[in-house]
XYZ file of C-alpha atoms in Angstrom:
485
model
C 18.913 -8.233 10.666
C 18.762 -6.690 14.122
C 15.465 -7.149 15.911
C 14.007 -3.978 17.351
C 10.506 -2.834 18.029
C 10.753 0.689 19.305
C 12.617 0.193 22.579
C 14.598 2.745 24.522
C 16.285 2.838 27.872
C 15.075 4.855 30.829
C 11.536 5.186 32.141
C 9.470 7.469 29.952
C 6.385 7.530 27.813
C 7.251 6.924 24.155
C 5.048 8.458 21.477
C 4.779 5.107 19.711
C 4.667 2.682 22.571
C 3.714 2.278 26.208
C 5.693 2.840 29.405
C 9.134 1.209 29.268
C 11.111 -0.552 31.952
C 13.805 1.408 33.753
C 17.290 0.480 32.552
C 18.571 -1.996 35.183
C 22.278 -1.458 34.439
C 24.390 0.273 37.122
C 25.214 3.974 36.835
C 28.439 4.981 35.102
C 31.581 5.544 37.126
C 33.922 8.557 37.306
C 31.233 10.891 36.026
C 31.271 9.515 32.504
C 27.921 9.204 30.823
C 27.139 5.761 29.501
C 25.648 6.005 26.015
C 22.084 4.752 25.915
C 20.130 3.283 23.109
C 17.301 5.710 22.547
C 14.205 5.136 20.486
C 14.591 7.516 17.511
C 10.938 8.367 17.791
C 10.968 8.881 21.535
C 11.293 12.633 21.275
C 8.450 12.860 18.766
C 5.042 14.131 19.917
C 2.172 11.764 20.660
C 0.648 12.592 17.264
C 3.212 10.234 15.724
C 1.402 7.323 17.355
C -1.974 8.057 15.808
C -1.075 9.805 12.561
C -1.486 6.709 10.312
C -4.790 5.836 11.986
C -6.129 9.354 11.524
C -5.117 9.389 7.859
C -6.588 5.926 7.252
C -9.904 6.713 8.954
C -10.145 10.033 7.138
C -9.795 8.217 3.821
C -12.033 5.242 4.613
C -14.839 7.236 6.211
C -14.363 10.169 3.832
C -14.886 8.049 0.704
C -17.877 6.331 2.281
C -19.393 9.691 3.267
C -18.698 11.125 -0.182
C -20.527 8.173 -1.740
C -23.760 9.245 -0.048
C -23.435 12.647 -1.713
C -23.437 11.112 -5.195
C -26.413 10.109 -7.301
C -25.374 6.466 -7.072
C -26.465 6.452 -3.427
C -30.084 6.608 -4.602
C -29.704 3.117 -6.056
C -28.769 1.511 -2.728
C -31.524 -0.909 -1.712
C -30.128 -1.777 1.735
C -28.709 1.447 3.225
C -28.915 0.307 6.852
C -27.067 -2.961 6.224
C -24.459 -1.154 4.136
C -23.813 1.468 6.821
C -23.689 -1.067 9.657
C -21.203 -3.268 7.838
C -18.856 -0.502 6.648
C -18.830 1.269 10.010
C -18.314 -2.032 11.881
C -15.397 -3.038 9.652
C -13.847 0.417 10.049
C -14.339 0.323 13.824
C -12.662 -3.081 14.032
C -9.749 -1.730 11.995
C -9.388 1.184 14.425
C -9.784 -1.180 17.404
C -6.965 -3.384 16.138
C -4.723 -0.349 15.760
C -5.505 0.942 19.268
C -5.025 -2.517 20.795
C -1.579 -2.824 19.239
C -0.527 0.613 20.438
C -1.747 -0.210 23.952
C 0.607 -3.174 24.243
C 3.681 -3.036 26.449
C 6.643 -3.402 24.151
C 9.173 -6.088 25.225
C 12.251 -4.582 26.868
C 14.928 -5.073 24.238
C 17.220 -2.538 22.663
C 19.421 -2.329 19.623
C 21.123 0.228 17.468
C 18.791 2.264 15.318
C 21.125 1.856 12.404
C 24.132 -0.361 11.934
C 26.710 -0.706 9.221
C 25.317 -4.136 8.380
C 21.811 -2.760 8.015
C 22.895 0.059 5.712
C 24.799 -2.453 3.629
C 21.704 -4.628 3.490
C 19.528 -1.686 2.427
C 21.933 -0.788 -0.360
C 21.925 -4.353 -1.652
C 18.141 -4.468 -1.588
C 17.820 -1.158 -3.424
C 20.223 -2.327 -6.125
C 18.521 -5.728 -6.461
C 15.051 -4.147 -6.533
C 16.092 -1.618 -9.173
C 17.497 -4.427 -11.334
C 14.302 -6.452 -10.769
C 12.122 -3.528 -11.862
C 14.177 -2.984 -15.012
C 14.187 -6.657 -16.037
C 10.504 -7.281 -15.289
C 9.291 -4.010 -16.816
C 11.287 -4.430 -20.037
C 10.061 -8.015 -20.347
C 6.468 -6.915 -19.927
C 6.849 -4.043 -22.349
C 7.996 -6.505 -25.005
C 5.135 -8.878 -24.158
C 2.552 -6.125 -24.570
C 3.942 -4.940 -27.895
C 6.205 -2.007 -27.086
C 8.784 -1.411 -29.806
C 10.702 1.457 -28.249
C 10.395 4.772 -26.396
C 8.223 6.197 -29.188
C 5.556 3.523 -28.823
C 5.556 3.988 -25.033
C 5.080 7.747 -25.400
C 2.316 7.245 -27.976
C 0.463 5.010 -25.523
C 0.889 7.564 -22.736
C -0.714 10.168 -25.009
C -3.603 7.777 -25.796
C -4.166 5.747 -22.594
C -7.452 4.267 -23.811
C -5.630 2.559 -26.693
C -3.083 1.024 -24.329
C -5.882 -0.061 -22.031
C -7.677 -1.940 -24.826
C -4.413 -3.502 -26.004
C -3.807 -4.822 -22.488
C -6.957 -6.953 -22.579
C -6.116 -8.235 -26.038
C -2.765 -9.491 -24.746
C -4.427 -11.069 -21.704
C -6.868 -12.945 -23.936
C -3.985 -14.313 -26.001
C -2.440 -15.736 -22.823
C 1.003 -14.365 -23.639
C 1.799 -13.269 -20.097
C 0.786 -16.574 -18.505
C 3.154 -18.729 -20.550
C 6.393 -16.771 -20.198
C 8.919 -19.001 -18.346
C 11.136 -16.002 -17.577
C 8.378 -14.286 -15.591
C 7.604 -17.549 -13.809
C 11.268 -17.812 -12.827
C 11.218 -14.273 -11.406
C 8.001 -14.798 -9.423
C 9.722 -16.098 -6.232
C 11.625 -12.807 -6.133
C 8.375 -10.878 -5.809
C 9.489 -9.318 -2.525
C 11.854 -7.147 -4.588
C 8.806 -5.571 -6.257
C 7.727 -3.993 -2.955
C 11.134 -2.871 -1.675
C 12.537 -0.213 -3.987
C 10.422 2.905 -3.446
C 10.030 2.772 0.381
C 13.714 2.009 0.964
C 14.804 4.613 -1.566
C 12.790 7.272 0.274
C 13.519 6.299 3.873
C 17.257 5.749 3.363
C 17.878 8.364 0.672
C 20.547 10.237 2.648
C 22.578 7.104 3.336
C 22.658 5.952 -0.312
C 25.494 6.898 -2.688
C 24.618 8.964 -5.744
C 24.967 6.109 -8.246
C 22.579 3.953 -6.229
C 20.014 6.756 -6.021
C 20.222 7.048 -9.805
C 19.802 3.284 -10.200
C 16.707 3.405 -7.982
C 15.198 6.267 -9.974
C 15.863 4.448 -13.260
C 14.218 1.297 -11.915
C 11.183 3.253 -10.738
C 10.878 5.114 -14.042
C 11.039 1.847 -15.993
C 8.381 0.376 -13.736
C 6.105 3.368 -14.313
C 6.645 3.292 -18.069
C 5.130 -0.171 -18.334
C 1.922 0.737 -16.487
C 1.573 3.962 -18.421
C 2.076 1.984 -21.651
C -0.907 -0.261 -20.851
C -3.058 2.694 -19.750
C -3.370 1.481 -16.160
C -3.061 3.727 -13.125
C -2.038 0.929 -10.733
C 1.718 1.354 -11.110
C 1.613 5.130 -10.775
C -0.810 4.969 -7.846
C 1.227 2.349 -5.999
C 4.443 4.330 -6.399
C 2.811 7.507 -5.086
C 1.365 5.630 -2.091
C 4.705 3.975 -1.266
C 6.402 7.352 -1.683
C 3.988 8.896 0.822
C 4.439 5.973 3.246
C 8.222 6.288 3.079
C 8.058 10.033 3.630
C 5.822 9.513 6.676
C 8.374 7.139 8.206
C 11.312 9.408 7.364
C 9.559 12.453 8.798
C 8.366 10.731 11.988
C 11.801 9.339 12.852
C 13.605 12.709 12.743
C 14.460 13.656 16.309
C 15.557 17.300 16.116
C 12.783 19.870 15.872
C 14.493 22.158 13.362
C 15.383 19.227 11.138
C 11.858 17.849 11.591
C 10.310 21.141 10.434
C 12.564 21.192 7.375
C 11.758 17.553 6.620
C 8.032 18.288 7.063
C 8.152 21.048 4.456
C 10.019 18.843 1.979
C 7.579 16.018 2.632
C 4.535 18.181 1.978
C 6.005 19.594 -1.221
C 7.127 16.226 -2.587
C 4.018 14.238 -1.667
C 1.718 17.089 -2.663
C 3.432 17.371 -6.039
C 3.230 13.613 -6.585
C -0.488 13.530 -5.819
C -1.074 16.569 -8.050
C 0.658 14.822 -10.962
C -1.312 11.650 -10.260
C -4.614 13.541 -10.183
C -3.782 15.416 -13.383
C -2.954 12.278 -15.312
C -5.982 10.465 -13.840
C -8.248 13.217 -15.181
C -6.708 12.879 -18.626
C -6.668 9.068 -18.599
C -10.205 8.574 -17.319
C -11.571 11.219 -19.659
C -10.194 9.330 -22.671
C -11.394 6.003 -21.275
C -14.899 7.278 -20.577
C -15.123 8.741 -24.067
C -13.682 5.598 -25.711
C -15.813 3.069 -23.818
C -18.943 5.170 -23.397
C -19.086 4.777 -19.612
C -20.230 8.360 -19.005
C -23.656 8.323 -17.416
C -23.298 4.995 -15.572
C -20.912 5.580 -12.675
C -19.445 8.762 -14.171
C -21.891 11.641 -13.716
C -20.683 14.888 -15.250
C -21.364 18.121 -13.403
C -22.929 20.589 -15.892
C -21.268 23.597 -14.250
C -17.802 22.019 -14.481
C -18.514 21.090 -18.085
C -19.457 24.669 -18.967
C -16.410 26.079 -17.198
C -13.724 23.600 -18.264
C -15.053 21.702 -21.253
C -16.556 18.261 -21.685
C -13.360 16.171 -21.600
C -12.034 17.773 -18.409
C -15.460 17.543 -16.777
C -15.632 13.829 -17.587
C -12.142 13.306 -16.152
C -12.969 15.183 -12.944
C -16.198 13.212 -12.542
C -14.303 9.977 -13.139
C -11.694 10.561 -10.422
C -14.418 11.625 -7.965
C -16.415 8.504 -8.736
C -13.297 6.321 -8.775
C -12.967 5.892 -4.977
C -16.697 6.052 -4.177
C -18.752 3.977 -6.635
C -17.495 0.692 -5.148
C -19.848 1.119 -2.207
C -22.814 0.637 -4.534
C -21.227 -2.622 -5.682
C -20.748 -3.575 -2.022
C -24.448 -2.978 -1.338
C -25.321 -5.454 -4.092
C -22.842 -8.019 -2.794
C -24.312 -7.782 0.709
C -27.616 -9.050 -0.716
C -26.100 -12.244 -2.147
C -25.906 -15.398 0.055
C -22.474 -16.698 1.013
C -20.891 -19.559 -0.900
C -17.340 -20.508 -0.048
C -14.905 -20.049 -2.928
C -12.514 -22.662 -1.460
C -9.679 -20.204 -0.893
C -9.692 -18.875 -4.457
C -11.802 -15.761 -3.988
C -9.771 -13.284 -1.952
C -6.846 -12.852 -4.355
C -7.665 -12.993 -8.103
C -4.018 -13.477 -9.099
C -3.689 -16.491 -6.816
C -6.854 -17.946 -8.351
C -5.504 -17.491 -11.882
C -2.221 -19.105 -10.852
C -4.116 -22.071 -9.385
C -6.098 -22.409 -12.601
C -3.037 -22.301 -14.853
C -0.724 -24.415 -12.682
C -3.049 -26.915 -11.035
C -6.094 -26.917 -13.296
C -8.444 -25.426 -10.701
C -11.944 -24.762 -12.026
C -12.760 -21.164 -11.084
C -16.318 -21.437 -12.391
C -17.091 -24.190 -9.890
C -16.489 -21.917 -6.887
C -16.931 -18.322 -8.135
C -16.087 -15.250 -6.079
C -18.644 -12.985 -4.428
C -18.250 -10.256 -7.115
C -18.725 -12.826 -9.900
C -21.871 -14.253 -8.312
C -23.185 -10.745 -7.695
C -22.671 -9.918 -11.351
C -24.778 -12.952 -12.258
C -27.558 -12.185 -9.764
C -27.575 -8.371 -9.613
C -25.878 -7.298 -12.837
C -23.037 -5.312 -11.247
C -19.967 -5.920 -13.504
C -17.304 -7.593 -11.372
C -14.345 -6.751 -13.626
C -15.481 -3.353 -14.846
C -16.578 -1.540 -11.671
C -15.381 -1.688 -8.080
C -17.160 -3.339 -5.173
C -14.629 -2.459 -2.386
C -12.207 -4.908 -0.802
C -14.868 -6.578 1.342
C -16.622 -8.902 -1.174
C -13.257 -10.304 -2.247
C -12.336 -11.095 1.352
C -15.858 -12.349 2.065
C -15.558 -14.891 -0.752
C -13.464 -16.974 1.661
C -14.128 -15.380 5.060
C -17.845 -14.352 4.920
C -18.716 -10.706 5.490
C -18.417 -10.942 9.307
C -15.037 -12.608 8.789
C -13.982 -9.839 6.394
C -14.829 -7.245 9.053
C -12.787 -9.148 11.651
C -9.938 -9.388 9.160
C -9.828 -5.585 9.083
C -9.145 -5.694 12.808
C -6.087 -7.822 12.078
C -5.043 -5.331 9.391
C -5.280 -2.507 11.939
C -3.192 -4.511 14.418
C -0.453 -5.166 11.863
C -0.650 -1.612 10.520
C 0.099 -0.195 13.970
C 2.831 -2.733 14.735
C 4.676 -2.155 11.471
C 4.421 1.633 11.889
C 5.839 1.515 15.408
C 8.734 -0.728 14.415
C 9.472 1.239 11.233
C 9.583 4.612 13.010
C 11.484 3.298 16.035
C 14.261 1.560 14.159
C 13.703 1.914 10.391
C 13.928 -1.846 10.128
C 13.500 -3.037 6.569
C 10.698 -5.573 6.977
C 8.284 -3.382 9.027
C 8.954 -0.470 6.667
C 7.940 -2.541 3.649
C 4.921 -4.064 5.395
C 3.706 -0.606 6.391
C 4.012 0.615 2.789
C 2.079 -2.407 1.475
C -0.662 -1.953 4.055
C -0.942 1.684 2.996
C -1.685 0.417 -0.521
C -4.273 -2.016 0.826
C -6.000 0.720 2.861
C -6.066 3.257 0.026
C -7.695 0.639 -2.204
C -10.289 -0.445 0.396
C -13.042 1.391 -1.561
C -11.971 -0.429 -4.737
C -10.689 -3.998 -4.365
C -8.079 -6.204 -2.706
C -5.180 -4.523 -4.468
C -2.503 -6.716 -2.887
C -4.174 -9.742 -4.446
C -4.323 -8.352 -7.981
C -0.703 -9.066 -8.987
C 1.227 -12.291 -8.332
C 4.395 -10.453 -7.304
C 2.401 -8.504 -4.694
C 1.080 -11.723 -3.174
C 4.528 -13.328 -3.078
C 6.086 -10.133 -1.737
C 3.583 -9.664 1.075
C 3.699 -13.350 2.043
C 7.499 -13.212 2.222
C 7.412 -10.083 4.371
C 4.907 -11.595 6.801
C 7.034 -14.705 7.242
C 10.131 -12.585 7.908
C 8.147 -10.367 10.286
C 7.021 -13.433 12.253
C 10.598 -14.710 12.452
C 11.698 -11.345 13.868
C 9.189 -11.560 16.696
C 9.752 -9.650 19.962
C 10.258 -12.988 21.714
C 13.409 -13.493 19.681
C 14.477 -9.942 20.458
C 14.426 -10.553 24.234
C 17.220 -13.059 23.913
C 19.490 -10.735 21.972
C 22.190 -8.624 23.499
C 22.079 -4.881 23.245
C 24.642 -3.529 20.760
C 26.348 -0.212 21.122
C 24.460 2.779 19.782
C 25.460 4.326 16.499
C 24.970 7.707 14.971
C 21.855 7.937 12.826
C 22.947 7.977 9.168
C 20.352 10.567 8.241
C 21.767 12.995 10.761
C 24.206 14.089 8.060
C 21.448 15.870 6.161
């Protein structure tokens, strides 16, 4: 894979980097213009640099501000400590992002797209689609699906699928399947399909687009069958991340305006569908489990206007990204006890228990200890990402970790927009998932394939460091594949 981190020739100010070195090569002879390797994002406005940060801060601070407008805020016993911690962690995240964008990018250059890279993308899309189909069908069988009819019946009654999921977990069926264990090292394929499908859509043949859509649909069918919004939410987030990269890397203004309109329509429609199904799903769950009145507070006016079930669903999706801050306030009152590396990622802890006999009760996580001391249910309600990270890092360490997230978030965005490299594109999409779930939990640590996938991407990202790029020769520029659209 060609190493590139947003470099272009000539001295100018790039919208996603700092001032570049002037191209030292001699001028062309006989009046012929030597083709230069130009950063695809170089002609984009400065807003490209800060767009992900603005969106992330709007979400993180918006959910925290919305929490204080709910009735749950009255139960907070330590408002000053809660505000100081959340604002400090958010500020460190923003500081890491700004620090990364302030760096001088090493002076290397490479083709934005190459034939080898397109071939690699096509192979990854095909492999990821096949991975999604195999894993999703295996899981559907494990959880009791008998055919399309049973899947549709579960979609119509998400609370039933949700209860069935916990029954299967208690039976330990999913933890003993050797086929799933064999597929676990290929977890990086679980994070590749949607972002690559979106970013490289125009350069993919029709049959491969269809294969990608089939893989994604199969993936979604499993999560809808078990009444869980994770799969649908992750796909929508990765779709939005891919559209951001695709839109930001378009160089021509007219094409950029057209791409912007398509992006808004597609992402807006996806979020509308997600919100609609969330209302329906959470309404049935709240009615089935009797959770209305605890973290779900129904607005009487909405109930009179739209009916009880819709009002419960609306209240549930409003409380969904905000009630975790009450759980965080309880966790901040509990003294630190190190969980010996098993607290940040629940899936890794379960794997250690099943494979190596680790005793999870000996070194419980922050949320589990808070449940014991304060009564806040660790597995039923959110407590934000911070207590999970603090289980191994302490709360100050969790705040500093967010600075590292901001640093990597900015670096992956710059590299993805500059060159559409595969690894930064996938890292950026995964970090978008992590950031969206900050008010809930450590989402990247909730599934084993997510942990394996992110770890693999980080190793590859480190191997493609700018230091390696300095020693590479500059290949000839190529026409951007998406310019055909």
